[in-house]
């Protein structure tokens, strides 16, 4: 897919992260359609231009959210995404992460690198102190990604979040700046 030169917020050896743009809809939704088997039952993602616009616009415009695309540096192709939702300022300085890899990039370590870049950006320029991840207990790949990035398991919430029409249990994982400083 053709790419224009984007503005990357952070770069690693193989990936770079940048903000969502409305013009990413075509590539993003094509990747979603290619990845349906990988994402079910964990995620339901926008697979049309209209659904993408409704999904991306708050990640672009809402100060309580920040959406990042993980892109392969050599091609610019979108490998996945990391969103920070429910950003709370003041004494809390916290956000909730949601993420997903696309099928062509899964299992290649690209999301691990991308997640590290977003964490650095969140604790740096965004000024957050704490990040949380809520993961369905059976989602081994997502749990491994959280654990590998240094998140600690803090609890279990039954019927916490509605996904694809069902209330699903979630494990709660968290990372603070102090935890990162110890590494």
PDB file of C-alpha atoms in Angstrom:
ATOM      1  CA  UNK A   1       0.000   0.000   0.000  1.00  0.00           C
ATOM      2  CA  UNK A   2       1.470   3.414  -0.893  1.00  0.00           C
ATOM      3  CA  UNK A   3       2.536   5.619   2.000  1.00  0.00           C
ATOM      4  CA  UNK A   4       3.262   9.295   2.387  1.00  0.00           C
ATOM      5  CA  UNK A   5       6.112  10.319   4.668  1.00  0.00           C
ATOM      6  CA  UNK A   6       4.515  10.348   8.141  1.00  0.00           C
ATOM      7  CA  UNK A   7       5.684  12.158  11.239  1.00  0.00           C
ATOM      8  CA  UNK A   8       6.938   9.489  13.631  1.00  0.00           C
ATOM      9  CA  UNK A   9       6.790  10.246  17.347  1.00  0.00           C
ATOM     10  CA  UNK A  10       9.269   7.514  18.279  1.00  0.00           C
ATOM     11  CA  UNK A  11      11.373   4.999  16.368  1.00  0.00           C
ATOM     12  CA  UNK A  12      12.998   1.690  17.164  1.00  0.00           C
ATOM     13  CA  UNK A  13      15.135  -0.648  15.083  1.00  0.00           C
ATOM     14  CA  UNK A  14      12.208  -2.142  13.124  1.00  0.00           C
ATOM     15  CA  UNK A  15       9.122  -0.054  13.874  1.00  0.00           C
ATOM     16  CA  UNK A  16       8.065   3.524  14.431  1.00  0.00           C
ATOM     17  CA  UNK A  17       4.909   4.917  16.004  1.00  0.00           C
ATOM     18  CA  UNK A  18       2.752   7.760  14.820  1.00  0.00           C
ATOM     19  CA  UNK A  19      -0.691   9.143  15.500  1.00  0.00           C
ATOM     20  CA  UNK A  20      -3.813   7.911  13.736  1.00  0.00           C
ATOM     21  CA  UNK A  21      -4.986   9.916  10.718  1.00  0.00           C
ATOM     22  CA  UNK A  22      -8.354   9.760   9.001  1.00  0.00           C
ATOM     23  CA  UNK A  23      -6.606   8.981   5.715  1.00  0.00           C
ATOM     24  CA  UNK A  24      -5.290   5.707   7.238  1.00  0.00           C
ATOM     25  CA  UNK A  25      -8.788   4.221   7.025  1.00  0.00           C
ATOM     26  CA  UNK A  26      -8.281   2.230   3.821  1.00  0.00           C
ATOM     27  CA  UNK A  27      -5.160   0.428   4.993  1.00  0.00           C
ATOM     28  CA  UNK A  28      -6.386   0.029   8.585  1.00  0.00           C
ATOM     29  CA  UNK A  29      -9.720  -1.542   7.609  1.00  0.00           C
ATOM     30  CA  UNK A  30      -8.041  -3.834   5.043  1.00  0.00           C
ATOM     31  CA  UNK A  31      -5.704  -5.051   7.825  1.00  0.00           C
ATOM     32  CA  UNK A  32      -8.701  -5.537  10.145  1.00  0.00           C
ATOM     33  CA  UNK A  33     -10.484  -7.681   7.547  1.00  0.00           C
ATOM     34  CA  UNK A  34      -7.307  -9.772   7.012  1.00  0.00           C
ATOM     35  CA  UNK A  35      -6.999 -10.250  10.796  1.00  0.00           C
ATOM     36  CA  UNK A  36     -10.544 -11.215  11.834  1.00  0.00           C
ATOM     37  CA  UNK A  37      -9.533 -14.765  12.812  1.00  0.00           C
ATOM     38  CA  UNK A  38      -6.614 -13.468  14.871  1.00  0.00           C
ATOM     39  CA  UNK A  39      -8.717 -10.874  16.721  1.00  0.00           C
ATOM     40  CA  UNK A  40     -11.821 -12.936  17.550  1.00  0.00           C
ATOM     41  CA  UNK A  41     -12.997 -13.223  20.283  1.00  0.00           C
ATOM     42  CA  UNK A  42     -10.647 -10.683  21.857  1.00  0.00           C
ATOM     43  CA  UNK A  43     -11.316  -7.606  19.695  1.00  0.00           C
ATOM     44  CA  UNK A  44     -13.970  -6.248  17.388  1.00  0.00           C
ATOM     45  CA  UNK A  45     -12.378  -3.655  15.124  1.00  0.00           C
ATOM     46  CA  UNK A  46     -13.771  -1.252  12.487  1.00  0.00           C
ATOM     47  CA  UNK A  47     -13.850  -2.863   9.050  1.00  0.00           C
ATOM     48  CA  UNK A  48     -15.480  -0.128   6.955  1.00  0.00           C
ATOM     49  CA  UNK A  49     -14.570   3.480   6.168  1.00  0.00           C
ATOM     50  CA  UNK A  50     -17.492   4.795   8.237  1.00  0.00           C
ATOM     51  CA  UNK A  51     -16.656   2.577  11.219  1.00  0.00           C
ATOM     52  CA  UNK A  52     -12.984   3.563  11.002  1.00  0.00           C
ATOM     53  CA  UNK A  53     -13.827   7.282  11.019  1.00  0.00           C
ATOM     54  CA  UNK A  54     -16.038   6.818  14.106  1.00  0.00           C
ATOM     55  CA  UNK A  55     -13.260   4.801  15.799  1.00  0.00           C
ATOM     56  CA  UNK A  56     -10.325   7.049  14.853  1.00  0.00           C
ATOM     57  CA  UNK A  57     -11.856  10.505  15.287  1.00  0.00           C
ATOM     58  CA  UNK A  58     -11.883  10.367  19.142  1.00  0.00           C
ATOM     59  CA  UNK A  59      -8.314   8.988  19.115  1.00  0.00           C
ATOM     60  CA  UNK A  60      -7.311  12.016  17.056  1.00  0.00           C
ATOM     61  CA  UNK A  61      -9.439  14.769  18.649  1.00  0.00           C
ATOM     62  CA  UNK A  62     -10.237  13.778  22.257  1.00  0.00           C
ATOM     63  CA  UNK A  63      -7.691  14.865  24.893  1.00  0.00           C
ATOM     64  CA  UNK A  64      -8.744  11.852  26.982  1.00  0.00           C
ATOM     65  CA  UNK A  65      -7.416   9.450  24.341  1.00  0.00           C
ATOM     66  CA  UNK A  66      -4.297   8.979  22.248  1.00  0.00           C
ATOM     67  CA  UNK A  67      -4.089   6.539  19.355  1.00  0.00           C
ATOM     68  CA  UNK A  68      -0.822   5.283  17.898  1.00  0.00           C
ATOM     69  CA  UNK A  69      -0.152   3.204  14.807  1.00  0.00           C
ATOM     70  CA  UNK A  70       2.802   0.837  14.921  1.00  0.00           C
ATOM     71  CA  UNK A  71       4.403   0.962  11.458  1.00  0.00           C
ATOM     72  CA  UNK A  72       7.144  -1.121   9.914  1.00  0.00           C
ATOM     73  CA  UNK A  73      10.043   1.249   9.264  1.00  0.00           C
ATOM     74  CA  UNK A  74      11.181  -0.305   5.990  1.00  0.00           C
ATOM     75  CA  UNK A  75       7.748  -0.160   4.297  1.00  0.00           C
ATOM     76  CA  UNK A  76       5.587   2.159   6.406  1.00  0.00           C
ATOM     77  CA  UNK A  77       2.952  -0.601   6.562  1.00  0.00           C
ATOM     78  CA  UNK A  78       0.698  -0.564   9.616  1.00  0.00           C
ATOM     79  CA  UNK A  79       1.626  -3.563  11.784  1.00  0.00           C
ATOM     80  CA  UNK A  80      -0.731  -2.817  14.675  1.00  0.00           C
ATOM     81  CA  UNK A  81      -1.980  -0.170  17.046  1.00  0.00           C
ATOM     82  CA  UNK A  82      -1.693   0.936  20.669  1.00  0.00           C
ATOM     83  CA  UNK A  83      -4.378   3.204  22.090  1.00  0.00           C
ATOM     84  CA  UNK A  84      -4.322   5.012  25.412  1.00  0.00           C
ATOM     85  CA  UNK A  85      -7.921   5.478  26.542  1.00  0.00           C
ATOM     86  CA  UNK A  86      -9.499   7.041  29.610  1.00  0.00           C
ATOM     87  CA  UNK A  87      -6.585   9.383  30.254  1.00  0.00           C
ATOM     88  CA  UNK A  88      -7.100  11.014  33.628  1.00  0.00           C
ATOM     89  CA  UNK A  89      -4.957  13.978  34.641  1.00  0.00           C
ATOM     90  CA  UNK A  90      -4.511  15.678  38.000  1.00  0.00           C
ATOM     91  CA  UNK A  91      -3.282  13.460  40.815  1.00  0.00           C
ATOM     92  CA  UNK A  92      -3.905  10.264  38.826  1.00  0.00           C
ATOM     93  CA  UNK A  93      -1.962  10.792  35.531  1.00  0.00           C
ATOM     94  CA  UNK A  94      -3.126   7.418  34.237  1.00  0.00           C
ATOM     95  CA  UNK A  95      -4.359   5.848  31.007  1.00  0.00           C
ATOM     96  CA  UNK A  96      -5.725   2.471  29.914  1.00  0.00           C
ATOM     97  CA  UNK A  97      -3.972   0.726  27.028  1.00  0.00           C
ATOM     98  CA  UNK A  98      -5.622  -1.278  24.298  1.00  0.00           C
ATOM     99  CA  UNK A  99      -3.605  -2.842  21.502  1.00  0.00           C
ATOM    100  CA  UNK A 100      -3.601  -5.308  18.671  1.00  0.00           C
ATOM    101  CA  UNK A 101      -1.327  -6.698  15.993  1.00  0.00           C
ATOM    102  CA  UNK A 102      -2.462  -7.332  12.459  1.00  0.00           C
ATOM    103  CA  UNK A 103      -2.124 -10.849  11.064  1.00  0.00           C
ATOM    104  CA  UNK A 104       0.788 -10.101   8.710  1.00  0.00           C
ATOM    105  CA  UNK A 105       2.821  -8.754  11.656  1.00  0.00           C
ATOM    106  CA  UNK A 106       1.775 -11.153  14.438  1.00  0.00           C
ATOM    107  CA  UNK A 107       4.500 -13.200  16.083  1.00  0.00           C
ATOM    108  CA  UNK A 108       7.357 -11.101  14.697  1.00  0.00           C
ATOM    109  CA  UNK A 109       8.080  -8.994  17.807  1.00  0.00           C
ATOM    110  CA  UNK A 110       6.926  -5.797  16.129  1.00  0.00           C
ATOM    111  CA  UNK A 111       4.206  -5.105  18.687  1.00  0.00           C
ATOM    112  CA  UNK A 112       6.620  -5.634  21.579  1.00  0.00           C
ATOM    113  CA  UNK A 113       8.884  -2.979  20.086  1.00  0.00           C
ATOM    114  CA  UNK A 114       5.933  -0.700  19.304  1.00  0.00           C
ATOM    115  CA  UNK A 115       4.458  -1.067  22.792  1.00  0.00           C
ATOM    116  CA  UNK A 116       7.823  -0.100  24.320  1.00  0.00           C
ATOM    117  CA  UNK A 117       7.897   3.037  22.155  1.00  0.00           C
ATOM    118  CA  UNK A 118       4.364   4.024  23.190  1.00  0.00           C
ATOM    119  CA  UNK A 119       5.139   3.408  26.872  1.00  0.00           C
ATOM    120  CA  UNK A 120       8.187   5.681  26.580  1.00  0.00           C
ATOM    121  CA  UNK A 121       6.074   8.342  24.894  1.00  0.00           C
ATOM    122  CA  UNK A 122       3.316   8.020  27.511  1.00  0.00           C
ATOM    123  CA  UNK A 123       5.720   8.351  30.431  1.00  0.00           C
ATOM    124  CA  UNK A 124       7.716  11.063  28.636  1.00  0.00           C
ATOM    125  CA  UNK A 125       5.943  13.689  26.493  1.00  0.00           C
ATOM    126  CA  UNK A 126       2.415  12.719  27.621  1.00  0.00           C
ATOM    127  CA  UNK A 127       3.461  12.990  31.279  1.00  0.00           C
ATOM    128  CA  UNK A 128       1.554   9.932  32.507  1.00  0.00           C
ATOM    129  CA  UNK A 129       2.574   8.114  35.694  1.00  0.00           C
ATOM    130  CA  UNK A 130       0.607   4.876  35.354  1.00  0.00           C
ATOM    131  CA  UNK A 131      -0.631   2.695  32.501  1.00  0.00           C
ATOM    132  CA  UNK A 132      -3.180  -0.067  32.847  1.00  0.00           C
ATOM    133  CA  UNK A 133      -4.067  -2.973  30.567  1.00  0.00           C
ATOM    134  CA  UNK A 134      -7.225  -5.058  30.892  1.00  0.00           C
ATOM    135  CA  UNK A 135      -6.870  -8.460  29.216  1.00  0.00           C
ATOM    136  CA  UNK A 136      -9.230 -11.390  28.830  1.00  0.00           C
ATOM    137  CA  UNK A 137      -7.667 -14.311  30.763  1.00  0.00           C
ATOM    138  CA  UNK A 138      -7.517 -16.611  27.723  1.00  0.00           C
ATOM    139  CA  UNK A 139      -5.671 -14.108  25.536  1.00  0.00           C
ATOM    140  CA  UNK A 140      -2.202 -15.590  26.007  1.00  0.00           C
ATOM    141  CA  UNK A 141      -0.507 -13.394  23.382  1.00  0.00           C
ATOM    142  CA  UNK A 142      -1.806 -10.160  24.934  1.00  0.00           C
ATOM    143  CA  UNK A 143      -0.853 -11.288  28.440  1.00  0.00           C
ATOM    144  CA  UNK A 144       2.642 -12.210  27.236  1.00  0.00           C
ATOM    145  CA  UNK A 145       2.996  -8.762  25.661  1.00  0.00           C
ATOM    146  CA  UNK A 146       1.940  -7.033  28.905  1.00  0.00           C
ATOM    147  CA  UNK A 147       4.203  -9.219  31.048  1.00  0.00           C
ATOM    148  CA  UNK A 148       7.137  -8.778  28.651  1.00  0.00           C
ATOM    149  CA  UNK A 149       6.785  -4.993  28.864  1.00  0.00           C
ATOM    150  CA  UNK A 150       7.060  -5.145  32.664  1.00  0.00           C
ATOM    151  CA  UNK A 151       3.392  -4.816  33.636  1.00  0.00           C
ATOM    152  CA  UNK A 152       2.384  -6.547  36.879  1.00  0.00           C
ATOM    153  CA  UNK A 153      -0.842  -8.445  37.444  1.00  0.00           C
ATOM    154  CA  UNK A 154      -2.947  -6.491  39.951  1.00  0.00           C
ATOM    155  CA  UNK A 155      -6.288  -8.239  39.924  1.00  0.00           C
ATOM    156  CA  UNK A 156      -9.234  -9.908  38.257  1.00  0.00           C
ATOM    157  CA  UNK A 157     -12.555  -8.310  37.312  1.00  0.00           C
ATOM    158  CA  UNK A 158     -15.490 -10.575  36.429  1.00  0.00           C
ATOM    159  CA  UNK A 159     -17.786  -9.383  33.623  1.00  0.00           C
ATOM    160  CA  UNK A 160     -15.744  -6.169  33.347  1.00  0.00           C
ATOM    161  CA  UNK A 161     -16.059  -5.191  29.699  1.00  0.00           C
ATOM    162  CA  UNK A 162     -18.516  -5.888  26.916  1.00  0.00           C
ATOM    163  CA  UNK A 163     -16.787  -7.320  23.840  1.00  0.00           C
ATOM    164  CA  UNK A 164     -18.756  -8.513  20.815  1.00  0.00           C
ATOM    165  CA  UNK A 165     -22.021  -8.399  22.765  1.00  0.00           C
ATOM    166  CA  UNK A 166     -20.827 -10.390  25.790  1.00  0.00           C
ATOM    167  CA  UNK A 167     -19.632  -9.238  29.209  1.00  0.00           C
ATOM    168  CA  UNK A 168     -16.172 -10.708  29.598  1.00  0.00           C
ATOM    169  CA  UNK A 169     -13.831 -11.253  32.529  1.00  0.00           C
ATOM    170  CA  UNK A 170     -10.524  -9.374  32.490  1.00  0.00           C
ATOM    171  CA  UNK A 171      -7.205  -9.473  34.295  1.00  0.00           C
ATOM    172  CA  UNK A 172      -5.902  -6.045  35.327  1.00  0.00           C
ATOM    173  CA  UNK A 173      -2.238  -5.314  34.638  1.00  0.00           C
ATOM    174  CA  UNK A 174      -0.378  -2.075  35.458  1.00  0.00           C
ATOM    175  CA  UNK A 175       2.948  -0.313  35.036  1.00  0.00           C
ATOM    176  CA  UNK A 176       4.180   2.870  36.717  1.00  0.00           C
ATOM    177  CA  UNK A 177       7.129   5.126  36.030  1.00  0.00           C
ATOM    178  CA  UNK A 178       8.778   3.854  39.232  1.00  0.00           C
ATOM    179  CA  UNK A 179       8.578   0.282  37.970  1.00  0.00           C
ATOM    180  CA  UNK A 180      10.295   1.351  34.719  1.00  0.00           C
ATOM    181  CA  UNK A 181      12.962   3.281  36.634  1.00  0.00           C
ATOM    182  CA  UNK A 182      13.952   0.101  38.538  1.00  0.00           C
ATOM    183  CA  UNK A 183      14.856  -1.687  35.311  1.00  0.00           C
TER     184      UNK A 183
END
